[in-house]
PDB file of C-alpha atoms in Angstrom:
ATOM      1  CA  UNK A   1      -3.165 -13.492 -19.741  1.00 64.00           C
ATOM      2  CA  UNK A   2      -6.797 -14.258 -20.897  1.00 70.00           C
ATOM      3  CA  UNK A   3     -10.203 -12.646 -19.696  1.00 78.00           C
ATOM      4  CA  UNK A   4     -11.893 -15.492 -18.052  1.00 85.00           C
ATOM      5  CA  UNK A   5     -15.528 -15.764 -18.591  1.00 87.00           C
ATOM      6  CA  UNK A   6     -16.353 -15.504 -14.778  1.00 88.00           C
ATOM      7  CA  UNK A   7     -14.286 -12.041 -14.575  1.00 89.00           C
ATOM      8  CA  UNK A   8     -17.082 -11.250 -17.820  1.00 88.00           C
ATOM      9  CA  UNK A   9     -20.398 -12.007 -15.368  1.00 86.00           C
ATOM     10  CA  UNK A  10     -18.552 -10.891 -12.282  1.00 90.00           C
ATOM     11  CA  UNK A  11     -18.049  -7.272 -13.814  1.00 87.00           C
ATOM     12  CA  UNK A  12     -21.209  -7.209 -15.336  1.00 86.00           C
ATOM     13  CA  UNK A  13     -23.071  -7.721 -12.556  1.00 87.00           C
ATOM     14  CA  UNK A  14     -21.035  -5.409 -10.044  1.00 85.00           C
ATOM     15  CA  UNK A  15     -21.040  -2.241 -12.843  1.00 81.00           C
ATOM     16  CA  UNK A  16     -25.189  -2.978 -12.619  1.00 81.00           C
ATOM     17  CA  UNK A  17     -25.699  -3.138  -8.744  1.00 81.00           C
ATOM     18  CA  UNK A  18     -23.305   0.049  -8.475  1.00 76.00           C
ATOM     19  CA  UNK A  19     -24.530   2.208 -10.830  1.00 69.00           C
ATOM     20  CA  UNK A  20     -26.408   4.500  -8.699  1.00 70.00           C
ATOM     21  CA  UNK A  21     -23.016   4.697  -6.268  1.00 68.00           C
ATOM     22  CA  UNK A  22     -20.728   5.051  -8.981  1.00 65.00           C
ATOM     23  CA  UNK A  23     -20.084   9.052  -8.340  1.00 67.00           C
ATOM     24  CA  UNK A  24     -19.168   8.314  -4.463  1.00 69.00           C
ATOM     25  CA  UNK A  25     -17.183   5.229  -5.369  1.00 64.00           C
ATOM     26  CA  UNK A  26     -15.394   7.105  -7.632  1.00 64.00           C
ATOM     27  CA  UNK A  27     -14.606   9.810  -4.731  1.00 66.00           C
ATOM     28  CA  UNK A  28     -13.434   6.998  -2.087  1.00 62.00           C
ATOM     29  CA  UNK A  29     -11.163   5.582  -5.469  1.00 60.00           C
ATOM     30  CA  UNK A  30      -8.726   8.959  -5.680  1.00 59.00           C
ATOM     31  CA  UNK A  31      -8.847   9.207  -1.607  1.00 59.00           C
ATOM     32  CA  UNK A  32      -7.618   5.928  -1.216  1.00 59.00           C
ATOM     33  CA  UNK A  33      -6.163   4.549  -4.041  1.00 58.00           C
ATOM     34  CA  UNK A  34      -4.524   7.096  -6.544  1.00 61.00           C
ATOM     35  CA  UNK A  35      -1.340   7.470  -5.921  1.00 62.00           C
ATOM     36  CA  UNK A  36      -0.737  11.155  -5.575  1.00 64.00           C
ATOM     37  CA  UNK A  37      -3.491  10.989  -2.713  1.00 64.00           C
ATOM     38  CA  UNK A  38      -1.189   7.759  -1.244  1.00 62.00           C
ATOM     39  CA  UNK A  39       2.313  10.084  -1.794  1.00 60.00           C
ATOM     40  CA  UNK A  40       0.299  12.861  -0.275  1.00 63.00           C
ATOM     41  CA  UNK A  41      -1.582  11.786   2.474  1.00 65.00           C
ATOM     42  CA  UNK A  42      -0.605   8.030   3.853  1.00 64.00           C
ATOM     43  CA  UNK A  43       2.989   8.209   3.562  1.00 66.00           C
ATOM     44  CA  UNK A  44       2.851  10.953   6.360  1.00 72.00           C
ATOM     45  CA  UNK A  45       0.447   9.060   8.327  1.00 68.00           C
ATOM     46  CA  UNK A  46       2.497   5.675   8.263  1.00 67.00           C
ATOM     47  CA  UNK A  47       5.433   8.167   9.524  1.00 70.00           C
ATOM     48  CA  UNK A  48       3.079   9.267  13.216  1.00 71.00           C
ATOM     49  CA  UNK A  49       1.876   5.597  13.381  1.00 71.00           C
ATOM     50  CA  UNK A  50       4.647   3.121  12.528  1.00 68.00           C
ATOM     51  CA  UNK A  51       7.580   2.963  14.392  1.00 69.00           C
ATOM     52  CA  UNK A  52      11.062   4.566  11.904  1.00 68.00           C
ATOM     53  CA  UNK A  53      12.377   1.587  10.120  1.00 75.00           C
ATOM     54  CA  UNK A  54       8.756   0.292   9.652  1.00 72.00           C
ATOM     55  CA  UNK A  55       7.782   3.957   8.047  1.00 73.00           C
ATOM     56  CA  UNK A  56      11.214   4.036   5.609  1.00 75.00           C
ATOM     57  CA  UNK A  57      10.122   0.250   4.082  1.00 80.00           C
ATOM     58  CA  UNK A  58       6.469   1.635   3.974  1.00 78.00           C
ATOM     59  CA  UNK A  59       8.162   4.614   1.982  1.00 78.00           C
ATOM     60  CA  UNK A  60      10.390   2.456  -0.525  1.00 82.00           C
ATOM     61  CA  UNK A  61       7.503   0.456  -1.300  1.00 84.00           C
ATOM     62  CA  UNK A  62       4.626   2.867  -2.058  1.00 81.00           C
ATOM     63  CA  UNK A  63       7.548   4.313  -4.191  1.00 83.00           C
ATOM     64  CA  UNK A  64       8.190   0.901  -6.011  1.00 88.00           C
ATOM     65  CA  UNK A  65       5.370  -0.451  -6.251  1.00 88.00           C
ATOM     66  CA  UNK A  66       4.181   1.561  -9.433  1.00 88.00           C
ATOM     67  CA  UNK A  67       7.317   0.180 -11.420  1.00 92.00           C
ATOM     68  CA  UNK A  68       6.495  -3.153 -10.190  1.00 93.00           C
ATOM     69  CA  UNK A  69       3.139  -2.608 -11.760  1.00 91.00           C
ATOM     70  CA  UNK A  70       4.328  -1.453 -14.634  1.00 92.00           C
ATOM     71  CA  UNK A  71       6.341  -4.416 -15.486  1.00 94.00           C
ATOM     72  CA  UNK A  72       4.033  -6.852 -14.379  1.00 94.00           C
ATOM     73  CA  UNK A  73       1.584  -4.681 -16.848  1.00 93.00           C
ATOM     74  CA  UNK A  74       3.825  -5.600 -19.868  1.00 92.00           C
ATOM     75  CA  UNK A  75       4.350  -8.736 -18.904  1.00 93.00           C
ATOM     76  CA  UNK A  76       0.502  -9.904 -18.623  1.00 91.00           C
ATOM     77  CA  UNK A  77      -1.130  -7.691 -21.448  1.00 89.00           C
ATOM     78  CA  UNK A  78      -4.128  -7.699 -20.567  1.00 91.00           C
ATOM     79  CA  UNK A  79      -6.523  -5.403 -21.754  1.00 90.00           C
ATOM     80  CA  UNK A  80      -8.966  -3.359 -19.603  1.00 91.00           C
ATOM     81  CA  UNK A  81     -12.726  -3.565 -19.855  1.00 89.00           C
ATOM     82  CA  UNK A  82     -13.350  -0.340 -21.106  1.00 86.00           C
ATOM     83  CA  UNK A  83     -10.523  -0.139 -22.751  1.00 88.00           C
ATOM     84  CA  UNK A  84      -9.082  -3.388 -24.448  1.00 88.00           C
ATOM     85  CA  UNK A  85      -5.647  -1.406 -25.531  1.00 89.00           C
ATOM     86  CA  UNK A  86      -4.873  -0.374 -22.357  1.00 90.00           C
ATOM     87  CA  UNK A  87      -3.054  -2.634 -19.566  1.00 92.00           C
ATOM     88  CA  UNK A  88      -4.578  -3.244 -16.496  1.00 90.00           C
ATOM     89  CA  UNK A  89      -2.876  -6.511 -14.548  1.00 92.00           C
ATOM     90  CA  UNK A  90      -2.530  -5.517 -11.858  1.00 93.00           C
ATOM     91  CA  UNK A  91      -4.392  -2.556 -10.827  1.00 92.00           C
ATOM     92  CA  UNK A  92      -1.894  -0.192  -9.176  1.00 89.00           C
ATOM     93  CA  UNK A  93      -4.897   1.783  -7.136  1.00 88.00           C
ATOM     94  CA  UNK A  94      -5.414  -1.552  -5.835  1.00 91.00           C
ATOM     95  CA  UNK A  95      -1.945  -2.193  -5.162  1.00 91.00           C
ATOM     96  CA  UNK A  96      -1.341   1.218  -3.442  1.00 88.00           C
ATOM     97  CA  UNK A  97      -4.348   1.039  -1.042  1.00 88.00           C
ATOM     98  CA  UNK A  98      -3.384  -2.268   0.190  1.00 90.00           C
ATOM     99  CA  UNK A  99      -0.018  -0.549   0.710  1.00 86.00           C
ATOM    100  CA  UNK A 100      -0.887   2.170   2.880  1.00 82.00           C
ATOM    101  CA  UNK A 101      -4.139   0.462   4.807  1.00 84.00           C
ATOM    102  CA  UNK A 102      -2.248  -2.878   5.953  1.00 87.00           C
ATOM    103  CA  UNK A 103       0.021  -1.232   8.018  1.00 84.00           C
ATOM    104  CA  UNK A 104      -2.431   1.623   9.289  1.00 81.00           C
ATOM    105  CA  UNK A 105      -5.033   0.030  10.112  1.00 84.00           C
ATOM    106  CA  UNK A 106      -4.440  -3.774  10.396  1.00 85.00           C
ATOM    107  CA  UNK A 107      -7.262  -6.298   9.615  1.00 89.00           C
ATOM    108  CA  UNK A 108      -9.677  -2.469   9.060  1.00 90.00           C
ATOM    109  CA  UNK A 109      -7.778  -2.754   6.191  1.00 87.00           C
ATOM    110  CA  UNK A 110      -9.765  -4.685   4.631  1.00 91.00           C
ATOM    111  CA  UNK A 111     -12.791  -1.783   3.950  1.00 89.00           C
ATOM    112  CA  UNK A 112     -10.758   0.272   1.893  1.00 86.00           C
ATOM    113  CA  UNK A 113      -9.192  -2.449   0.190  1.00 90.00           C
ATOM    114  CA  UNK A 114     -12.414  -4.386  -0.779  1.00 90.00           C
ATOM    115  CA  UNK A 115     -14.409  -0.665  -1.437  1.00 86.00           C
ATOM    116  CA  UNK A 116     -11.453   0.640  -4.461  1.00 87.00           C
ATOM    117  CA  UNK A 117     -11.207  -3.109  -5.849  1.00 90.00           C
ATOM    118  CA  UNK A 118     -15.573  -2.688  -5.917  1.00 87.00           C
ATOM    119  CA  UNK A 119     -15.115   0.631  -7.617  1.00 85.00           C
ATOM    120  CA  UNK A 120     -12.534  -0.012  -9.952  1.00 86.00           C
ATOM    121  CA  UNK A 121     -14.429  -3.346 -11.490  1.00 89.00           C
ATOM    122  CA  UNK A 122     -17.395  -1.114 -11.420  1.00 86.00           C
ATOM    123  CA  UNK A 123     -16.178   1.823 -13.343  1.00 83.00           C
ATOM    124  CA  UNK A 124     -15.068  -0.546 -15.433  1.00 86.00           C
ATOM    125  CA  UNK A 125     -11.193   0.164 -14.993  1.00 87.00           C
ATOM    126  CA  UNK A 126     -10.426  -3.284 -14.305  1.00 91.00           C
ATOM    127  CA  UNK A 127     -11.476  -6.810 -14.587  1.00 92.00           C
ATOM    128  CA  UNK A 128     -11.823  -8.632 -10.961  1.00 94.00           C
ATOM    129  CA  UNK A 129      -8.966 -10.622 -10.901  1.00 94.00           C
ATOM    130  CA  UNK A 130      -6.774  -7.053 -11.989  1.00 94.00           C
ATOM    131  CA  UNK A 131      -7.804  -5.841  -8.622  1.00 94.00           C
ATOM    132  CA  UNK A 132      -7.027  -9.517  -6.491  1.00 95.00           C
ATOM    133  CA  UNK A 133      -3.499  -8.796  -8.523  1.00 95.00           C
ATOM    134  CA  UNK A 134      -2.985  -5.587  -7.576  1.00 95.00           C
ATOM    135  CA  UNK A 135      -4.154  -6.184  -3.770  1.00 96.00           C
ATOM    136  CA  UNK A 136      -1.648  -9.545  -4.181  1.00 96.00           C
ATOM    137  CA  UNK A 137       1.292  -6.656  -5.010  1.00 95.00           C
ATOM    138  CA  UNK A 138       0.497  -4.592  -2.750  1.00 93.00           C
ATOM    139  CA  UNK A 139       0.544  -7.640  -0.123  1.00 94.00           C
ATOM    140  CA  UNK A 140       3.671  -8.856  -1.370  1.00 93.00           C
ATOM    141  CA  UNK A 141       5.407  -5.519  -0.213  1.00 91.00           C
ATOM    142  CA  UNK A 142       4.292  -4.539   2.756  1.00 89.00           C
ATOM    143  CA  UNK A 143       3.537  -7.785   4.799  1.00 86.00           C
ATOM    144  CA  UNK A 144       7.624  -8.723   4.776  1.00 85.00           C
ATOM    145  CA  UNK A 145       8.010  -5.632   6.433  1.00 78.00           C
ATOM    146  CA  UNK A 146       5.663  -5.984   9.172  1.00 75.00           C
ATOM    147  CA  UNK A 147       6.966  -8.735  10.389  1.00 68.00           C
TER     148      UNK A 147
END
């Protein structure tokens, strides 16, 4: 999948307005979108606030969701800004905070979802449309089983 030349400005111009947050962006990334700090933390608090077979889908798909990525990953190539060589469609932290938030915190979700797709295009991890992919996956997973 190509780079457009939109994702090009678009990233530009968020790494420039961000570099003085970049340090505290980076902090909010690994609370909310690594997914160690998902296992760890979210899993247990989608167990107190969903009701059981909610939780157990919840579970399956923060637990899938990185091979997902991974395959979608090889099947896109495409390169990450800092790192051309390295796959980035879609952006699992992306994926994974969209997976946790939605059913936590409903339409709130949308803070920590929008703040780790900010900081990943601005750390230059991803391109912009990596982290509408990766919040698309994440989407895909957990809205079927809030219905």
């Amino acid at each position: 999948m190509p780079i457009f030349d939109w994702e090009r400005c678009v990233q530009t111009w968020i790494s420039r307005v961000s570099a003085p947050w970049l340090k505290p962006l980076a902090l909010l990334n690994v609370l909310c979108g690594d997914e160690g700090m998902v296992t760890a933390l979210a899993i247990p608090l989608a167990l107190f606030v969903l009701p059981v077979p909610a939780n157990l889908f919840v579970e399956l798909a923060v637990l899938a969701s990185p091979r997902i990525e991974q395959g979608l990953k090889e099947l896109c190539h495409r390169g990450r800004p800092r790192d051309p060589n390295e796959l980035g469609f879609p952006s699992g932290d992306c994926s994974m905070v969209t997976l946790w938030s939605v059913p936590v915190l409903g339409w709130w979700a949308a803070a920590p979802i929008f703040l780790v797709a900010w900081a990943r295009v601005a750390r230059g991890a991803h391109w912009p449309l990596d982290t509408v992919g990766g919040v698309a996956l994440g989407l895909s997973l957990v809205l079927p089983i809030l219905r």
